[in-house]
PDB file of C-alpha atoms in Angstrom:
ATOM      1  CA  UNK A 191       9.535  24.851 -16.039  1.00  0.00           C
ATOM      2  CA  UNK A 192       7.110  22.089 -16.944  1.00  0.00           C
ATOM      3  CA  UNK A 193       4.368  23.035 -19.484  1.00  0.00           C
ATOM      4  CA  UNK A 194       1.161  22.477 -18.234  1.00  0.00           C
ATOM      5  CA  UNK A 195      -2.177  22.541 -20.050  1.00  0.00           C
ATOM      6  CA  UNK A 196      -5.605  21.940 -18.267  1.00  0.00           C
ATOM      7  CA  UNK A 197      -7.821  19.235 -19.428  1.00  0.00           C
ATOM      8  CA  UNK A 198     -11.012  20.204 -17.372  1.00  0.00           C
ATOM      9  CA  UNK A 199     -13.118  17.397 -19.090  1.00  0.00           C
ATOM     10  CA  UNK A 200     -11.154  14.736 -17.439  1.00  0.00           C
ATOM     11  CA  UNK A 201     -11.343  13.858 -13.694  1.00  0.00           C
ATOM     12  CA  UNK A 202      -8.501  11.925 -11.821  1.00  0.00           C
ATOM     13  CA  UNK A 203      -9.399   9.798  -8.745  1.00  0.00           C
ATOM     14  CA  UNK A 204      -6.297   8.958  -6.741  1.00  0.00           C
ATOM     15  CA  UNK A 205      -6.946   5.998  -4.402  1.00  0.00           C
ATOM     16  CA  UNK A 206      -9.163   3.215  -5.456  1.00  0.00           C
ATOM     17  CA  UNK A 207      -9.928   1.604  -2.191  1.00  0.00           C
ATOM     18  CA  UNK A 208     -13.542   0.969  -1.297  1.00  0.00           C
ATOM     19  CA  UNK A 209     -14.559   4.623  -1.227  1.00  0.00           C
ATOM     20  CA  UNK A 210     -12.345   5.799  -4.262  1.00  0.00           C
ATOM     21  CA  UNK A 211     -13.369   2.843  -6.417  1.00  0.00           C
ATOM     22  CA  UNK A 212     -16.984   3.486  -5.722  1.00  0.00           C
ATOM     23  CA  UNK A 213     -16.690   7.318  -6.459  1.00  0.00           C
ATOM     24  CA  UNK A 214     -14.766   6.702  -9.720  1.00  0.00           C
ATOM     25  CA  UNK A 215     -17.223   4.259 -10.933  1.00  0.00           C
ATOM     26  CA  UNK A 216     -20.159   6.541 -10.111  1.00  0.00           C
ATOM     27  CA  UNK A 217     -18.297   9.468 -12.087  1.00  0.00           C
ATOM     28  CA  UNK A 218     -17.622   7.227 -14.960  1.00  0.00           C
ATOM     29  CA  UNK A 219     -21.281   6.049 -15.082  1.00  0.00           C
ATOM     30  CA  UNK A 220     -22.468   9.687 -14.879  1.00  0.00           C
ATOM     31  CA  UNK A 221     -20.679  10.217 -18.173  1.00  0.00           C
ATOM     32  CA  UNK A 222     -17.620  12.041 -16.995  1.00  0.00           C
ATOM     33  CA  UNK A 223     -14.136  11.163 -18.416  1.00  0.00           C
ATOM     34  CA  UNK A 224     -12.403   9.622 -15.370  1.00  0.00           C
ATOM     35  CA  UNK A 225      -8.896   8.021 -14.997  1.00  0.00           C
ATOM     36  CA  UNK A 226      -8.203   6.141 -11.829  1.00  0.00           C
ATOM     37  CA  UNK A 227      -4.930   6.002  -9.967  1.00  0.00           C
ATOM     38  CA  UNK A 228      -3.597   3.496  -7.456  1.00  0.00           C
ATOM     39  CA  UNK A 229      -0.386   1.768  -6.800  1.00  0.00           C
ATOM     40  CA  UNK A 230      -2.181  -1.570  -6.475  1.00  0.00           C
ATOM     41  CA  UNK A 231      -2.729  -3.714  -9.531  1.00  0.00           C
ATOM     42  CA  UNK A 232      -5.621  -5.186  -8.287  1.00  0.00           C
ATOM     43  CA  UNK A 233      -7.387  -2.055  -7.540  1.00  0.00           C
ATOM     44  CA  UNK A 234      -6.617  -0.858 -10.976  1.00  0.00           C
ATOM     45  CA  UNK A 235      -7.924  -3.900 -12.586  1.00  0.00           C
ATOM     46  CA  UNK A 236     -11.155  -3.589 -10.531  1.00  0.00           C
ATOM     47  CA  UNK A 237     -11.748  -0.155 -12.066  1.00  0.00           C
ATOM     48  CA  UNK A 238     -10.955  -1.285 -15.501  1.00  0.00           C
ATOM     49  CA  UNK A 239     -13.262  -4.227 -15.148  1.00  0.00           C
ATOM     50  CA  UNK A 240     -15.972  -1.535 -14.749  1.00  0.00           C
ATOM     51  CA  UNK A 241     -15.006   0.247 -17.963  1.00  0.00           C
ATOM     52  CA  UNK A 242     -12.642   2.741 -16.529  1.00  0.00           C
ATOM     53  CA  UNK A 243      -9.035   3.539 -17.373  1.00  0.00           C
ATOM     54  CA  UNK A 244      -6.285   3.691 -14.669  1.00  0.00           C
ATOM     55  CA  UNK A 245      -2.637   4.631 -13.996  1.00  0.00           C
ATOM     56  CA  UNK A 246      -0.119   3.594 -11.335  1.00  0.00           C
ATOM     57  CA  UNK A 247       1.374   7.012 -10.387  1.00  0.00           C
ATOM     58  CA  UNK A 248      -0.239  10.493  -9.659  1.00  0.00           C
ATOM     59  CA  UNK A 249       2.492  11.978 -12.139  1.00  0.00           C
ATOM     60  CA  UNK A 250       0.630  10.313 -15.054  1.00  0.00           C
ATOM     61  CA  UNK A 251      -2.498  12.189 -14.382  1.00  0.00           C
ATOM     62  CA  UNK A 252      -0.972  15.517 -14.485  1.00  0.00           C
ATOM     63  CA  UNK A 253      -1.173  16.218 -18.182  1.00  0.00           C
ATOM     64  CA  UNK A 254      -4.693  14.591 -18.760  1.00  0.00           C
ATOM     65  CA  UNK A 255      -6.795  15.920 -15.797  1.00  0.00           C
ATOM     66  CA  UNK A 256      -7.862  19.410 -14.632  1.00  0.00           C
ATOM     67  CA  UNK A 257      -9.659  18.100 -11.551  1.00  0.00           C
ATOM     68  CA  UNK A 258      -8.217  15.497  -9.206  1.00  0.00           C
ATOM     69  CA  UNK A 259     -10.045  13.771  -6.212  1.00  0.00           C
ATOM     70  CA  UNK A 260      -7.621  12.612  -3.568  1.00  0.00           C
ATOM     71  CA  UNK A 261      -9.204   9.724  -1.912  1.00  0.00           C
ATOM     72  CA  UNK A 262      -6.505   8.337   0.202  1.00  0.00           C
ATOM     73  CA  UNK A 263      -6.317   7.215   3.839  1.00  0.00           C
ATOM     74  CA  UNK A 264      -4.313   9.997   5.778  1.00  0.00           C
ATOM     75  CA  UNK A 265      -2.265  13.251   5.474  1.00  0.00           C
ATOM     76  CA  UNK A 266       1.033  11.163   4.744  1.00  0.00           C
ATOM     77  CA  UNK A 267      -0.464   9.690   1.719  1.00  0.00           C
ATOM     78  CA  UNK A 268      -1.855  13.129   0.663  1.00  0.00           C
ATOM     79  CA  UNK A 269       1.556  14.466   1.075  1.00  0.00           C
ATOM     80  CA  UNK A 270       3.027  11.654  -1.105  1.00  0.00           C
ATOM     81  CA  UNK A 271       0.442  11.950  -4.012  1.00  0.00           C
ATOM     82  CA  UNK A 272       0.751  15.816  -4.119  1.00  0.00           C
ATOM     83  CA  UNK A 273       4.403  16.559  -3.281  1.00  0.00           C
ATOM     84  CA  UNK A 274       6.289  13.277  -3.548  1.00  0.00           C
ATOM     85  CA  UNK A 275       8.697  12.210  -6.263  1.00  0.00           C
ATOM     86  CA  UNK A 276       5.688  11.276  -8.595  1.00  0.00           C
ATOM     87  CA  UNK A 277       3.488  13.980  -7.016  1.00  0.00           C
ATOM     88  CA  UNK A 278       0.917  16.311  -8.786  1.00  0.00           C
ATOM     89  CA  UNK A 279       1.382  19.729  -7.146  1.00  0.00           C
ATOM     90  CA  UNK A 280       4.180  20.884  -9.449  1.00  0.00           C
ATOM     91  CA  UNK A 281       2.771  19.143 -12.695  1.00  0.00           C
ATOM     92  CA  UNK A 282      -0.954  20.160 -12.770  1.00  0.00           C
ATOM     93  CA  UNK A 283      -1.754  22.957 -14.874  1.00  0.00           C
ATOM     94  CA  UNK A 284      -2.426  26.489 -12.945  1.00  0.00           C
ATOM     95  CA  UNK A 285      -6.059  26.724 -12.090  1.00  0.00           C
ATOM     96  CA  UNK A 286      -6.570  22.935 -11.910  1.00  0.00           C
ATOM     97  CA  UNK A 287      -8.399  21.794  -8.852  1.00  0.00           C
ATOM     98  CA  UNK A 288      -7.475  19.362  -6.030  1.00  0.00           C
ATOM     99  CA  UNK A 289     -10.558  17.930  -4.280  1.00  0.00           C
ATOM    100  CA  UNK A 290      -9.064  16.631  -0.961  1.00  0.00           C
ATOM    101  CA  UNK A 291     -11.440  13.796   0.398  1.00  0.00           C
ATOM    102  CA  UNK A 292      -9.228  12.135   3.128  1.00  0.00           C
ATOM    103  CA  UNK A 293      -9.933  12.718   6.911  1.00  0.00           C
ATOM    104  CA  UNK A 294      -7.126  14.977   8.045  1.00  0.00           C
ATOM    105  CA  UNK A 295      -6.609  17.451  10.710  1.00  0.00           C
ATOM    106  CA  UNK A 296      -8.194  20.757  10.082  1.00  0.00           C
ATOM    107  CA  UNK A 297      -4.970  22.535  10.678  1.00  0.00           C
ATOM    108  CA  UNK A 298      -3.407  20.292   7.905  1.00  0.00           C
ATOM    109  CA  UNK A 299      -6.110  21.033   5.667  1.00  0.00           C
ATOM    110  CA  UNK A 300      -5.823  24.826   6.155  1.00  0.00           C
ATOM    111  CA  UNK A 301      -1.955  24.723   5.616  1.00  0.00           C
ATOM    112  CA  UNK A 302      -2.615  22.401   2.380  1.00  0.00           C
ATOM    113  CA  UNK A 303      -4.965  25.037   0.838  1.00  0.00           C
ATOM    114  CA  UNK A 304      -2.256  27.691   1.212  1.00  0.00           C
ATOM    115  CA  UNK A 305       0.546  25.730  -0.167  1.00  0.00           C
ATOM    116  CA  UNK A 306      -1.558  24.695  -3.214  1.00  0.00           C
ATOM    117  CA  UNK A 307      -2.600  28.342  -3.767  1.00  0.00           C
ATOM    118  CA  UNK A 308       0.935  29.214  -3.769  1.00  0.00           C
ATOM    119  CA  UNK A 309       1.550  27.008  -6.739  1.00  0.00           C
ATOM    120  CA  UNK A 310      -1.579  28.447  -8.661  1.00  0.00           C
ATOM    121  CA  UNK A 311      -3.904  25.405  -7.728  1.00  0.00           C
ATOM    122  CA  UNK A 312      -7.399  25.343  -6.369  1.00  0.00           C
ATOM    123  CA  UNK A 313      -8.358  23.119  -3.466  1.00  0.00           C
ATOM    124  CA  UNK A 314     -11.771  22.094  -2.225  1.00  0.00           C
ATOM    125  CA  UNK A 315     -11.553  20.679   1.374  1.00  0.00           C
ATOM    126  CA  UNK A 316     -14.138  17.988   0.919  1.00  0.00           C
ATOM    127  CA  UNK A 317     -14.166  14.851   3.253  1.00  0.00           C
ATOM    128  CA  UNK A 318     -16.705  12.381   2.303  1.00  0.00           C
ATOM    129  CA  UNK A 319     -19.027  10.208   4.342  1.00  0.00           C
ATOM    130  CA  UNK A 320     -21.479   7.355   3.585  1.00  0.00           C
ATOM    131  CA  UNK A 321     -19.440   4.214   3.107  1.00  0.00           C
ATOM    132  CA  UNK A 322     -18.629   2.157   0.063  1.00  0.00           C
ATOM    133  CA  UNK A 323     -22.324   1.417  -0.877  1.00  0.00           C
ATOM    134  CA  UNK A 324     -23.251   5.107  -1.085  1.00  0.00           C
ATOM    135  CA  UNK A 325     -19.932   5.981  -2.860  1.00  0.00           C
ATOM    136  CA  UNK A 326     -20.832   3.364  -5.525  1.00  0.00           C
ATOM    137  CA  UNK A 327     -24.308   4.858  -5.931  1.00  0.00           C
ATOM    138  CA  UNK A 328     -23.058   8.478  -6.204  1.00  0.00           C
ATOM    139  CA  UNK A 329     -24.859   9.463  -2.980  1.00  0.00           C
ATOM    140  CA  UNK A 330     -22.154  10.560  -0.513  1.00  0.00           C
ATOM    141  CA  UNK A 331     -22.389  13.303   1.881  1.00  0.00           C
ATOM    142  CA  UNK A 332     -19.675  15.847   1.221  1.00  0.00           C
ATOM    143  CA  UNK A 333     -18.668  18.174   4.078  1.00  0.00           C
ATOM    144  CA  UNK A 334     -16.699  20.970   1.952  1.00  0.00           C
ATOM    145  CA  UNK A 335     -15.128  24.259   2.009  1.00  0.00           C
ATOM    146  CA  UNK A 336     -13.463  26.309  -0.509  1.00  0.00           C
ATOM    147  CA  UNK A 337     -13.526  29.292  -2.851  1.00  0.00           C
ATOM    148  CA  UNK A 338     -16.152  30.179  -5.302  1.00  0.00           C
ATOM    149  CA  UNK A 339     -13.824  29.210  -8.012  1.00  0.00           C
ATOM    150  CA  UNK A 340     -13.180  25.820  -6.555  1.00  0.00           C
ATOM    151  CA  UNK A 341     -16.916  25.092  -6.255  1.00  0.00           C
ATOM    152  CA  UNK A 342     -17.454  26.254  -9.818  1.00  0.00           C
ATOM    153  CA  UNK A 343     -14.852  23.819 -11.124  1.00  0.00           C
ATOM    154  CA  UNK A 344     -16.150  21.092  -8.802  1.00  0.00           C
ATOM    155  CA  UNK A 345     -19.731  21.360  -9.674  1.00  0.00           C
ATOM    156  CA  UNK A 346     -20.111  18.500 -12.167  1.00  0.00           C
ATOM    157  CA  UNK A 347     -17.989  16.096 -10.076  1.00  0.00           C
ATOM    158  CA  UNK A 348     -19.918  16.962  -6.887  1.00  0.00           C
ATOM    159  CA  UNK A 349     -23.237  16.512  -8.753  1.00  0.00           C
ATOM    160  CA  UNK A 350     -22.165  12.966  -9.757  1.00  0.00           C
ATOM    161  CA  UNK A 351     -20.617  11.691  -6.660  1.00  0.00           C
ATOM    162  CA  UNK A 352     -22.946  13.164  -3.831  1.00  0.00           C
ATOM    163  CA  UNK A 353     -26.449  13.183  -2.498  1.00  0.00           C
ATOM    164  CA  UNK A 354     -25.682  15.985  -0.207  1.00  0.00           C
ATOM    165  CA  UNK A 355     -23.052  18.780  -0.521  1.00  0.00           C
ATOM    166  CA  UNK A 356     -22.468  20.879   2.568  1.00  0.00           C
ATOM    167  CA  UNK A 357     -20.805  24.148   1.746  1.00  0.00           C
ATOM    168  CA  UNK A 358     -19.467  25.130   5.171  1.00  0.00           C
ATOM    169  CA  UNK A 359     -16.936  28.006   4.403  1.00  0.00           C
ATOM    170  CA  UNK A 360     -14.894  29.827   1.948  1.00  0.00           C
ATOM    171  CA  UNK A 361     -11.640  28.263   2.579  1.00  0.00           C
ATOM    172  CA  UNK A 362     -10.157  24.947   3.419  1.00  0.00           C
ATOM    173  CA  UNK A 363     -10.342  23.671   7.044  1.00  0.00           C
ATOM    174  CA  UNK A 364     -14.022  24.129   7.645  1.00  0.00           C
ATOM    175  CA  UNK A 365     -14.981  20.782   5.881  1.00  0.00           C
ATOM    176  CA  UNK A 366     -12.240  18.901   7.724  1.00  0.00           C
ATOM    177  CA  UNK A 367     -13.430  20.489  11.064  1.00  0.00           C
ATOM    178  CA  UNK A 368     -16.994  19.114  10.445  1.00  0.00           C
ATOM    179  CA  UNK A 369     -15.811  15.706   9.317  1.00  0.00           C
ATOM    180  CA  UNK A 370     -13.766  15.487  12.538  1.00  0.00           C
ATOM    181  CA  UNK A 371     -16.888  16.076  14.604  1.00  0.00           C
ATOM    182  CA  UNK A 372     -18.495  13.377  12.611  1.00  0.00           C
ATOM    183  CA  UNK A 373     -15.608  11.033  13.090  1.00  0.00           C
ATOM    184  CA  UNK A 374     -15.711  11.655  16.988  1.00  0.00           C
ATOM    185  CA  UNK A 375     -19.351  10.737  17.152  1.00  0.00           C
ATOM    186  CA  UNK A 376     -18.832   7.676  14.822  1.00  0.00           C
ATOM    187  CA  UNK A 377     -15.811   6.193  16.815  1.00  0.00           C
ATOM    188  CA  UNK A 378     -17.547   6.794  20.140  1.00  0.00           C
ATOM    189  CA  UNK A 379     -20.728   5.215  19.036  1.00  0.00           C
ATOM    190  CA  UNK A 380     -19.027   2.166  17.746  1.00  0.00           C
ATOM    191  CA  UNK A 381     -17.004   1.681  20.836  1.00  0.00           C
ATOM    192  CA  UNK A 382     -20.178   2.280  22.944  1.00  0.00           C
ATOM    193  CA  UNK A 383     -22.089  -0.211  20.875  1.00  0.00           C
ATOM    194  CA  UNK A 384     -19.323  -2.808  21.296  1.00  0.00           C
ATOM    195  CA  UNK A 385     -19.326  -2.169  25.065  1.00  0.00           C
ATOM    196  CA  UNK A 386     -23.015  -2.409  25.317  1.00  0.00           C
ATOM    197  CA  UNK A 387     -23.238  -5.728  23.495  1.00  0.00           C
ATOM    198  CA  UNK A 388     -20.364  -7.282  25.358  1.00  0.00           C
ATOM    199  CA  UNK A 389     -21.994  -6.385  28.736  1.00  0.00           C
ATOM    200  CA  UNK A 390     -25.184  -7.838  27.490  1.00  0.00           C
ATOM    201  CA  UNK A 391     -23.654 -11.105  26.436  1.00  0.00           C
ATOM    202  CA  UNK A 392     -21.714 -11.279  29.670  1.00  0.00           C
ATOM    203  CA  UNK A 393     -25.100 -11.104  31.533  1.00  0.00           C
ATOM    204  CA  UNK A 394     -26.279 -13.979  29.448  1.00  0.00           C
ATOM    205  CA  UNK A 395     -28.653 -12.042  27.037  1.00  0.00           C
ATOM    206  CA  UNK A 396     -29.154 -13.567  23.692  1.00  0.00           C
ATOM    207  CA  UNK A 397     -27.327 -11.141  21.398  1.00  0.00           C
ATOM    208  CA  UNK A 398     -29.896 -11.209  18.657  1.00  0.00           C
ATOM    209  CA  UNK A 399     -32.682 -10.507  21.052  1.00  0.00           C
ATOM    210  CA  UNK A 400     -30.589  -7.680  22.477  1.00  0.00           C
ATOM    211  CA  UNK A 401     -29.998  -6.214  18.871  1.00  0.00           C
ATOM    212  CA  UNK A 402     -33.792  -6.388  18.179  1.00  0.00           C
ATOM    213  CA  UNK A 403     -34.696  -4.545  21.460  1.00  0.00           C
ATOM    214  CA  UNK A 404     -32.027  -1.867  21.392  1.00  0.00           C
ATOM    215  CA  UNK A 405     -32.838  -0.991  17.737  1.00  0.00           C
ATOM    216  CA  UNK A 406     -36.459  -0.341  18.782  1.00  0.00           C
ATOM    217  CA  UNK A 407     -35.432   1.588  21.962  1.00  0.00           C
ATOM    218  CA  UNK A 408     -34.125   4.954  22.893  1.00  0.00           C
ATOM    219  CA  UNK A 409     -30.449   3.654  23.269  1.00  0.00           C
ATOM    220  CA  UNK A 410     -30.273   2.935  19.435  1.00  0.00           C
ATOM    221  CA  UNK A 411     -27.887   4.759  17.271  1.00  0.00           C
ATOM    222  CA  UNK A 412     -26.923   4.569  13.725  1.00  0.00           C
ATOM    223  CA  UNK A 413     -23.593   2.852  14.407  1.00  0.00           C
ATOM    224  CA  UNK A 414     -25.275   0.410  16.656  1.00  0.00           C
ATOM    225  CA  UNK A 415     -27.905  -0.581  13.928  1.00  0.00           C
ATOM    226  CA  UNK A 416     -25.174  -0.783  11.278  1.00  0.00           C
ATOM    227  CA  UNK A 417     -22.141  -2.298  13.048  1.00  0.00           C
ATOM    228  CA  UNK A 418     -23.861  -4.790  15.460  1.00  0.00           C
ATOM    229  CA  UNK A 419     -24.908  -7.022  12.668  1.00  0.00           C
ATOM    230  CA  UNK A 420     -21.351  -7.708  11.742  1.00  0.00           C
ATOM    231  CA  UNK A 421     -20.939  -9.060  15.332  1.00  0.00           C
ATOM    232  CA  UNK A 422     -23.918 -11.158  15.044  1.00  0.00           C
ATOM    233  CA  UNK A 423     -22.841 -12.816  11.902  1.00  0.00           C
ATOM    234  CA  UNK A 424     -19.223 -13.055  13.236  1.00  0.00           C
ATOM    235  CA  UNK A 425     -18.042 -11.566  10.049  1.00  0.00           C
ATOM    236  CA  UNK A 426     -15.337  -8.945  10.579  1.00  0.00           C
ATOM    237  CA  UNK A 427     -14.428  -8.401   6.816  1.00  0.00           C
ATOM    238  CA  UNK A 428     -13.421  -4.818   6.854  1.00  0.00           C
ATOM    239  CA  UNK A 429     -15.748  -2.316   5.484  1.00  0.00           C
ATOM    240  CA  UNK A 430     -14.165   0.276   7.747  1.00  0.00           C
ATOM    241  CA  UNK A 431     -11.189  -0.982   9.734  1.00  0.00           C
ATOM    242  CA  UNK A 432     -10.262  -0.682  13.412  1.00  0.00           C
ATOM    243  CA  UNK A 433      -7.182   1.116  12.440  1.00  0.00           C
ATOM    244  CA  UNK A 434      -9.132   3.867  10.609  1.00  0.00           C
ATOM    245  CA  UNK A 435     -10.563   4.946  14.035  1.00  0.00           C
ATOM    246  CA  UNK A 436      -7.224   4.677  15.603  1.00  0.00           C
ATOM    247  CA  UNK A 437      -6.092   7.384  13.105  1.00  0.00           C
ATOM    248  CA  UNK A 438      -9.378   9.424  13.172  1.00  0.00           C
ATOM    249  CA  UNK A 439      -9.628   9.552  17.077  1.00  0.00           C
ATOM    250  CA  UNK A 440      -5.928  10.377  17.222  1.00  0.00           C
ATOM    251  CA  UNK A 441      -6.776  13.446  14.987  1.00  0.00           C
ATOM    252  CA  UNK A 442      -9.494  14.331  17.374  1.00  0.00           C
ATOM    253  CA  UNK A 443      -7.002  14.084  20.237  1.00  0.00           C
ATOM    254  CA  UNK A 444      -4.550  16.118  18.269  1.00  0.00           C
ATOM    255  CA  UNK A 445      -6.965  18.948  17.268  1.00  0.00           C
ATOM    256  CA  UNK A 446      -7.951  18.966  21.179  1.00  0.00           C
ATOM    257  CA  UNK A 447      -4.274  19.548  22.013  1.00  0.00           C
ATOM    258  CA  UNK A 448      -4.047  22.322  19.641  1.00  0.00           C
ATOM    259  CA  UNK A 449      -7.093  23.930  20.883  1.00  0.00           C
ATOM    260  CA  UNK A 450      -6.310  23.165  24.430  1.00  0.00           C
ATOM    261  CA  UNK A 451      -9.729  21.486  24.537  1.00  0.00           C
ATOM    262  CA  UNK A 452     -10.553  18.234  26.421  1.00  0.00           C
ATOM    263  CA  UNK A 453     -12.094  15.229  24.482  1.00  0.00           C
ATOM    264  CA  UNK A 454     -12.408  12.723  27.418  1.00  0.00           C
ATOM    265  CA  UNK A 455     -15.069  10.595  25.633  1.00  0.00           C
ATOM    266  CA  UNK A 456     -13.183  10.543  22.530  1.00  0.00           C
ATOM    267  CA  UNK A 457     -10.119   9.622  24.284  1.00  0.00           C
ATOM    268  CA  UNK A 458     -11.650   6.572  26.029  1.00  0.00           C
ATOM    269  CA  UNK A 459     -12.927   5.305  22.630  1.00  0.00           C
ATOM    270  CA  UNK A 460      -9.385   5.747  21.140  1.00  0.00           C
ATOM    271  CA  UNK A 461      -7.998   3.698  23.918  1.00  0.00           C
ATOM    272  CA  UNK A 462     -10.560   0.836  23.043  1.00  0.00           C
ATOM    273  CA  UNK A 463      -9.549   0.945  19.277  1.00  0.00           C
ATOM    274  CA  UNK A 464      -5.845   1.225  20.168  1.00  0.00           C
ATOM    275  CA  UNK A 465      -6.190  -1.929  22.382  1.00  0.00           C
ATOM    276  CA  UNK A 466      -8.022  -3.686  19.403  1.00  0.00           C
ATOM    277  CA  UNK A 467      -5.323  -2.788  17.058  1.00  0.00           C
ATOM    278  CA  UNK A 468      -2.570  -3.893  19.503  1.00  0.00           C
ATOM    279  CA  UNK A 469      -4.381  -7.111  19.938  1.00  0.00           C
ATOM    280  CA  UNK A 470      -4.017  -7.809  16.211  1.00  0.00           C
ATOM    281  CA  UNK A 471      -7.417  -6.681  15.039  1.00  0.00           C
ATOM    282  CA  UNK A 472      -6.519  -3.454  13.297  1.00  0.00           C
ATOM    283  CA  UNK A 473      -7.332  -4.646   9.868  1.00  0.00           C
ATOM    284  CA  UNK A 474     -10.676  -6.203  10.753  1.00  0.00           C
ATOM    285  CA  UNK A 475     -13.858  -4.303  10.554  1.00  0.00           C
ATOM    286  CA  UNK A 476     -14.224  -1.629  13.134  1.00  0.00           C
ATOM    287  CA  UNK A 477     -16.807  -3.751  14.979  1.00  0.00           C
ATOM    288  CA  UNK A 478     -13.924  -6.059  16.074  1.00  0.00           C
ATOM    289  CA  UNK A 479     -13.254  -3.587  18.783  1.00  0.00           C
ATOM    290  CA  UNK A 480     -15.792  -5.791  20.766  1.00  0.00           C
ATOM    291  CA  UNK A 481     -12.976  -8.409  20.770  1.00  0.00           C
ATOM    292  CA  UNK A 482     -11.206  -6.420  23.443  1.00  0.00           C
ATOM    293  CA  UNK A 483     -14.044  -7.350  25.809  1.00  0.00           C
ATOM    294  CA  UNK A 484     -13.823 -11.072  24.730  1.00  0.00           C
ATOM    295  CA  UNK A 485      -9.995 -11.004  25.554  1.00  0.00           C
ATOM    296  CA  UNK A 486     -10.661  -9.426  28.898  1.00  0.00           C
ATOM    297  CA  UNK A 487     -13.632 -11.368  30.100  1.00  0.00           C
ATOM    298  CA  UNK A 488     -13.841 -14.541  27.967  1.00  0.00           C
ATOM    299  CA  UNK A 489     -17.324 -13.791  26.554  1.00  0.00           C
ATOM    300  CA  UNK A 490     -18.606 -16.014  23.765  1.00  0.00           C
ATOM    301  CA  UNK A 491     -19.115 -13.939  20.728  1.00  0.00           C
ATOM    302  CA  UNK A 492     -21.147 -15.457  17.541  1.00  0.00           C
ATOM    303  CA  UNK A 493     -18.858 -17.150  15.129  1.00  0.00           C
ATOM    304  CA  UNK A 494     -19.200 -16.903  11.511  1.00  0.00           C
ATOM    305  CA  UNK A 495     -20.524 -20.411  11.098  1.00  0.00           C
ATOM    306  CA  UNK A 496     -23.305 -19.515  13.631  1.00  0.00           C
ATOM    307  CA  UNK A 497     -24.039 -16.833  11.182  1.00  0.00           C
ATOM    308  CA  UNK A 498     -27.658 -16.049  10.651  1.00  0.00           C
ATOM    309  CA  UNK A 499     -28.389 -13.407  13.323  1.00  0.00           C
ATOM    310  CA  UNK A 500     -28.654  -9.662  12.591  1.00  0.00           C
ATOM    311  CA  UNK A 501     -29.938  -7.913   9.492  1.00  0.00           C
TER     312      UNK A 501
END
């Protein structure tokens, strides 16, 4: 039996990508003791350059943290950091808290909560939204569910990382359910924005003019306003990649199958993101889904060196 002692004054953040790095930095700047964790040397160096300390494996957090945020990409990575060879689940002290922030299927979140409870650990199902900029500012939206004990232990962390914390239920699963609805809408809106812009370009409309008109009209959406400038600038540096929506819309599809519930609009958007990924754009910004239309119709999209349009 591993002897485990909680250190609730220290917070571990596993996954120092765009969201995790920003969150870890916000927690650090709020005065919490934070240890970042990532297998990438450059990710760890980025956090250390901001004054943080970091480790390479989840196991190294176990004796030092009583609260651990898991800010990774998918359920496979969640499994690895919690139950893999260097995982945390059998190393954290009883009563420690796992704050699960990845977008996963609600059924997986519910099952994970039961597995962690069986090992004496608390879990907050807490997917996050807001992007890298709001993560860095400590202004995320958190769609959460869990026990009173989990919320009590998480409160200083949530206060430092989030502008809004939605408390959606008393057990894991509800937080991930609401996040899935958000991702359905986000993916559909990005795909619709790309299709609309591509049609406009195909009809000969100046893309900057089209953006200006739509953002002042009823057809606007937050995603149209936020993502179309990437297209206008010809800049597909990934802030959120095409492959993220391949994953998330597949989770929507999976959950629909589990519930025998049709999701035809989300399914159509999934096909567009899958086509973009298959064409080699999976690691580009999710606005690159418009390149599917470029491949199909030969439309001329703004190039990076044309670059001044859109704000």
